[in-house]
Amino acid sequence: MVRRALIAGNWKMHMTTGQAKALAARVGEAAKQATDRDVLVAPPFTAIPAVAGALAGSEVIIAGQNVCWEEQGAYTGEISPVMLKDLGATAAIVGHSERRQIFGENDDLINRRVTGALGFGLTVVLCVGETLEERESGQTLAVLETQVQGGLEQVSGEDLARIVVAYEPVWAIGTGKTATTEQAQEAHAFIRRLIGKRYEKGLADQMRILYGGSVKPANIDELMAQPDIDGALVGGAALDAESFGRIINFK
Ligand code: PGA
């Protein structure tokens, strides 16, 4: 089964609208040559309209960096799936480690976001990953299991087609330390087996699992050569059009 690769750029809390427009235009150019893979960008909410304008007519997918589960209501500081769609986004990142660690989001809350976003027709990039302490104490696979199961609670096999899992070891995010390709492959294969056990093997085989954590032009080709790595979630290197262009056009 050949899964279509997905290269996703998480811009985090960077880019004013003017900067976002310029970067998006260059990403759109780089993505033109990459017709056998998908490209996604997740700008800050405030820059989504500018990015949508710059990417009009392009196949690049636009995502929010988080999403609430309700259409509207008393949820100060949140953005609804309907609001994201209104701006031209069709996907959302959920459960990023910065949401878990800095903002205290747990698997229950993340699961509400996942099911809400799916219910309103969005694609979800569900992030999971262990901290350094968890890895060093041998808990990596247990943590991944809890996060995958918790995040996908109530998600049907049918809806699984709109889920992408991103494995991002917390110790590799923004640190310049990448997991070795073996460590990444092992975690990805484990996640795929989990999905296979919980749903069915056919669905697990179709599911895209991205690697994230210090992905760069220098390591993307080796990562993408692994059988269970179907793409990348890129932070820092996604802010530079040349670097991200090279990552999109991995060999
Ligand atoms: P990084 O971030 O590529 O800067 O390590 C990845 C992420 O947090 O998604």
Coordinates of C-alpha atoms and ligand atoms in Angstrom, one line a residue:
M1 CA 0.0 0.0 0.0
V2 CA 1.5 3.3 -1.0
R3 CA 0.5 6.2 1.2
R4 CA 0.6 9.7 -0.2
A5 CA 3.2 11.7 1.6
L6 CA 2.2 14.8 3.6
I7 CA 4.7 17.6 4.4
A8 CA 3.2 20.0 7.0
G9 CA 4.6 23.3 8.2
N10 CA 3.6 24.5 11.7
W11 CA 4.3 28.2 11.9
K12 CA 3.6 28.3 15.6
M13 CA 3.4 31.9 17.0
H14 CA 5.3 33.5 14.1
M15 CA 4.4 35.7 11.1
T16 CA 2.4 38.9 10.8
T17 CA 0.0 38.9 8.0
G18 CA 2.4 40.5 5.6
Q19 CA 5.2 38.0 6.4
A20 CA 2.7 35.2 6.2
K21 CA 1.5 36.2 2.7
A22 CA 5.0 36.3 1.4
L23 CA 6.0 32.9 2.9
A24 CA 2.7 31.3 1.7
A25 CA 3.3 32.5 -1.9
R26 CA 6.7 30.9 -1.9
V27 CA 5.4 27.7 -0.4
G28 CA 2.7 27.6 -3.1
E29 CA 5.5 27.9 -5.7
A30 CA 7.6 25.1 -4.1
A31 CA 4.5 22.9 -3.9
K32 CA 3.7 23.2 -7.6
Q33 CA 6.5 20.8 -8.5
A34 CA 5.5 18.3 -5.9
T35 CA 2.4 16.8 -7.4
D36 CA 2.7 13.3 -5.9
R37 CA 2.5 14.5 -2.3
D38 CA 0.4 16.8 -0.1
V39 CA 1.6 20.0 1.5
L40 CA 0.0 21.7 4.5
V41 CA 0.7 24.9 6.3
A42 CA -0.6 25.9 9.7
P43 CA -0.3 29.7 10.2
P44 CA -1.4 31.5 13.3
F45 CA -5.2 32.1 13.2
T46 CA -4.7 35.8 12.5
A47 CA -2.8 35.1 9.3
I48 CA -5.1 32.4 7.8
P49 CA -7.0 34.9 5.6
A50 CA -3.8 36.3 4.1
V51 CA -2.4 32.8 3.6
A52 CA -5.7 31.7 1.9
G53 CA -5.4 34.6 -0.4
A54 CA -1.8 33.9 -1.3
L55 CA -2.6 30.2 -1.9
A56 CA -5.8 30.7 -3.9
G57 CA -5.9 28.1 -6.7
S58 CA -3.1 26.1 -5.1
E59 CA -3.5 22.6 -3.7
V60 CA -1.7 23.5 -0.4
I61 CA -3.9 22.6 2.6
I62 CA -4.4 25.3 5.2
A63 CA -4.8 24.2 8.9
G64 CA -5.4 25.9 12.2
Q65 CA -2.9 25.2 15.0
N66 CA -5.7 24.2 17.3
V67 CA -9.5 24.1 17.3
C68 CA -12.4 24.1 19.7
W69 CA -15.2 21.5 19.4
E70 CA -18.2 23.7 19.5
E71 CA -19.5 25.8 16.6
Q72 CA -19.9 28.9 18.8
G73 CA -20.5 29.9 22.4
A74 CA -18.9 31.1 25.6
Y75 CA -15.3 29.8 25.0
T76 CA -13.2 32.8 25.4
G77 CA -9.9 32.6 23.5
E78 CA -11.0 29.7 21.3
I79 CA -11.6 29.3 17.6
S80 CA -14.4 27.1 16.3
P81 CA -14.2 24.6 13.4
V82 CA -16.8 26.6 11.5
M83 CA -14.7 29.7 11.9
L84 CA -11.6 27.9 10.5
K85 CA -13.6 26.7 7.5
D86 CA -15.0 30.2 7.0
L87 CA -11.4 31.4 6.5
G88 CA -10.5 28.6 4.1
A89 CA -8.8 26.1 6.4
T90 CA -9.8 22.5 6.0
A91 CA -7.6 20.9 8.8
A92 CA -6.4 21.5 12.3
I93 CA -3.5 20.4 14.4
V94 CA -4.6 19.0 17.7
G95 CA -2.7 18.0 20.8
H96 CA 0.6 19.6 19.9
S97 CA 3.1 19.0 22.7
E98 CA 3.3 22.8 23.3
R99 CA -0.5 22.7 24.0
R100 CA 0.0 19.7 26.3
Q101 CA 3.1 21.1 28.1
I102 CA 2.6 24.8 28.2
F103 CA -1.2 25.1 28.3
G104 CA -1.9 21.9 30.2
E105 CA -4.1 20.2 27.6
N106 CA -4.8 16.6 28.5
D107 CA -6.0 13.6 26.4
D108 CA -9.7 14.3 27.4
L109 CA -9.6 17.8 26.2
I110 CA -7.6 16.8 23.1
N111 CA -10.2 14.1 22.3
R112 CA -13.0 16.7 22.5
R113 CA -11.1 18.8 20.0
V114 CA -10.5 15.8 17.7
T115 CA -14.1 14.7 17.7
G116 CA -15.5 18.2 17.3
A117 CA -13.2 19.0 14.4
L118 CA -14.1 15.7 12.7
G119 CA -17.8 16.4 13.3
F120 CA -17.5 19.7 11.4
G121 CA -15.6 18.0 8.5
L122 CA -12.1 19.1 9.2
T123 CA -9.0 16.8 8.8
V124 CA -7.1 16.5 12.1
V125 CA -3.4 16.2 12.6
L126 CA -3.2 14.5 16.1
C127 CA 0.2 15.0 17.7
V128 CA 1.6 12.5 20.2
G129 CA 5.0 12.1 21.7
E130 CA 7.0 11.3 24.8
T131 CA 9.2 13.6 26.9
L132 CA 12.9 12.9 27.5
E133 CA 12.1 11.8 31.0
E134 CA 9.5 9.3 29.7
R135 CA 11.9 8.0 27.1
E136 CA 14.7 7.6 29.6
S137 CA 12.5 5.7 32.0
G138 CA 11.3 3.3 29.3
Q139 CA 7.8 4.6 29.0
T140 CA 7.8 5.7 25.4
L141 CA 5.5 3.1 24.0
A142 CA 3.1 3.3 27.0
V143 CA 2.8 7.0 26.6
L144 CA 2.2 6.7 22.9
E145 CA -0.5 4.2 23.5
T146 CA -2.3 6.4 26.1
Q147 CA -2.1 9.4 23.8
V148 CA -3.3 7.6 20.7
Q149 CA -6.1 5.8 22.4
G150 CA -7.1 8.9 24.4
G151 CA -7.0 11.2 21.4
L152 CA -9.1 8.8 19.2
E153 CA -11.7 7.9 21.8
Q154 CA -15.1 7.7 20.0
V155 CA -13.5 8.2 16.6
S156 CA -15.1 5.8 14.1
G157 CA -13.2 3.8 11.5
E158 CA -14.9 5.9 8.8
D159 CA -13.6 9.1 10.4
L160 CA -10.1 7.7 10.7
A161 CA -9.6 8.6 7.0
R162 CA -9.5 12.2 8.1
I163 CA -7.0 11.6 10.9
V164 CA -3.2 12.0 10.4
V165 CA -1.1 11.2 13.4
A166 CA 2.1 13.1 14.0
Y167 CA 4.8 11.5 16.2
E168 CA 6.8 14.2 17.8
P169 CA 9.2 13.2 20.6
V170 CA 9.1 16.3 22.8
W171 CA 12.9 16.2 23.3
A172 CA 13.4 16.6 19.6
I173 CA 11.2 19.7 19.1
G174 CA 13.1 22.9 18.5
T175 CA 16.2 21.4 20.1
G176 CA 18.1 20.4 17.0
K177 CA 18.1 16.8 18.3
T178 CA 16.3 14.5 15.9
A179 CA 15.2 11.0 16.9
T180 CA 17.4 8.6 15.0
T181 CA 15.6 7.2 12.0
E182 CA 15.4 3.8 13.8
Q183 CA 13.8 5.4 16.9
A184 CA 11.3 7.2 14.7
Q185 CA 10.5 4.1 12.6
E186 CA 10.0 2.0 15.7
A187 CA 7.5 4.5 17.2
H188 CA 5.7 4.8 13.8
A189 CA 5.4 1.1 13.4
F190 CA 4.1 0.8 17.0
I191 CA 1.5 3.5 16.4
R192 CA 0.4 1.7 13.2
R193 CA 0.1 -1.6 15.0
L194 CA -2.0 0.1 17.7
I195 CA -4.4 1.5 15.1
G196 CA -4.5 -1.9 13.4
K197 CA -5.5 -3.6 16.7
R198 CA -8.1 -1.0 17.6
Y199 CA -9.6 -0.6 14.1
E200 CA -8.4 -2.9 11.4
K201 CA -5.2 -3.5 9.6
G202 CA -6.5 -2.1 6.3
L203 CA -7.3 1.2 8.0
A204 CA -3.9 1.2 9.8
D205 CA -2.2 0.6 6.5
Q206 CA -3.9 3.7 5.0
M207 CA -3.2 6.0 7.9
R208 CA -0.5 8.6 7.4
I209 CA 1.9 9.0 10.3
L210 CA 4.2 12.1 10.2
Y211 CA 7.4 12.5 12.1
G212 CA 8.1 15.9 13.8
G213 CA 11.0 17.3 15.7
S214 CA 13.9 19.2 14.2
V215 CA 13.1 18.0 10.6
K216 CA 15.5 19.8 8.2
P217 CA 16.6 19.6 4.6
A218 CA 19.6 17.5 5.8
N219 CA 17.5 14.8 7.4
I220 CA 14.3 14.6 5.5
D221 CA 15.4 12.2 2.8
E222 CA 16.6 9.6 5.3
L223 CA 13.4 9.9 7.4
M224 CA 11.2 9.6 4.4
A225 CA 13.0 6.4 3.4
Q226 CA 11.6 4.6 6.4
P227 CA 8.6 2.4 5.7
D228 CA 6.3 3.8 8.3
I229 CA 7.2 7.5 8.0
D230 CA 4.7 9.1 5.7
G231 CA 5.6 12.7 6.0
A232 CA 6.8 15.4 8.4
L233 CA 5.5 18.1 10.7
V234 CA 8.0 20.8 10.5
G235 CA 8.4 23.8 12.9
G236 CA 11.5 25.9 12.6
A237 CA 12.5 24.9 9.1
A238 CA 9.0 25.7 7.8
L239 CA 9.5 29.4 8.5
D240 CA 12.2 29.5 5.8
A241 CA 10.8 29.2 2.3
E242 CA 14.0 27.7 0.9
S243 CA 14.3 25.0 3.6
F244 CA 10.7 24.1 3.6
G245 CA 10.8 24.0 -0.2
R246 CA 13.6 21.5 0.0
I247 CA 11.7 19.4 2.6
I248 CA 8.6 19.4 0.4
N249 CA 10.7 18.2 -2.5
F250 CA 12.3 15.4 -0.5
K251 CA 13.8 12.6 -2.6
Ligands
PGA1 P1 10.7 21.8 15.0 O1 9.1 21.8 15.5 O2 10.7 21.3 13.6 O3 11.0 23.3 15.2 O4 11.4 20.9 16.0 C1 8.3 20.7 15.2 C2 6.9 20.9 15.8 O5 6.8 21.4 16.9 O6 5.9 20.6 15.1

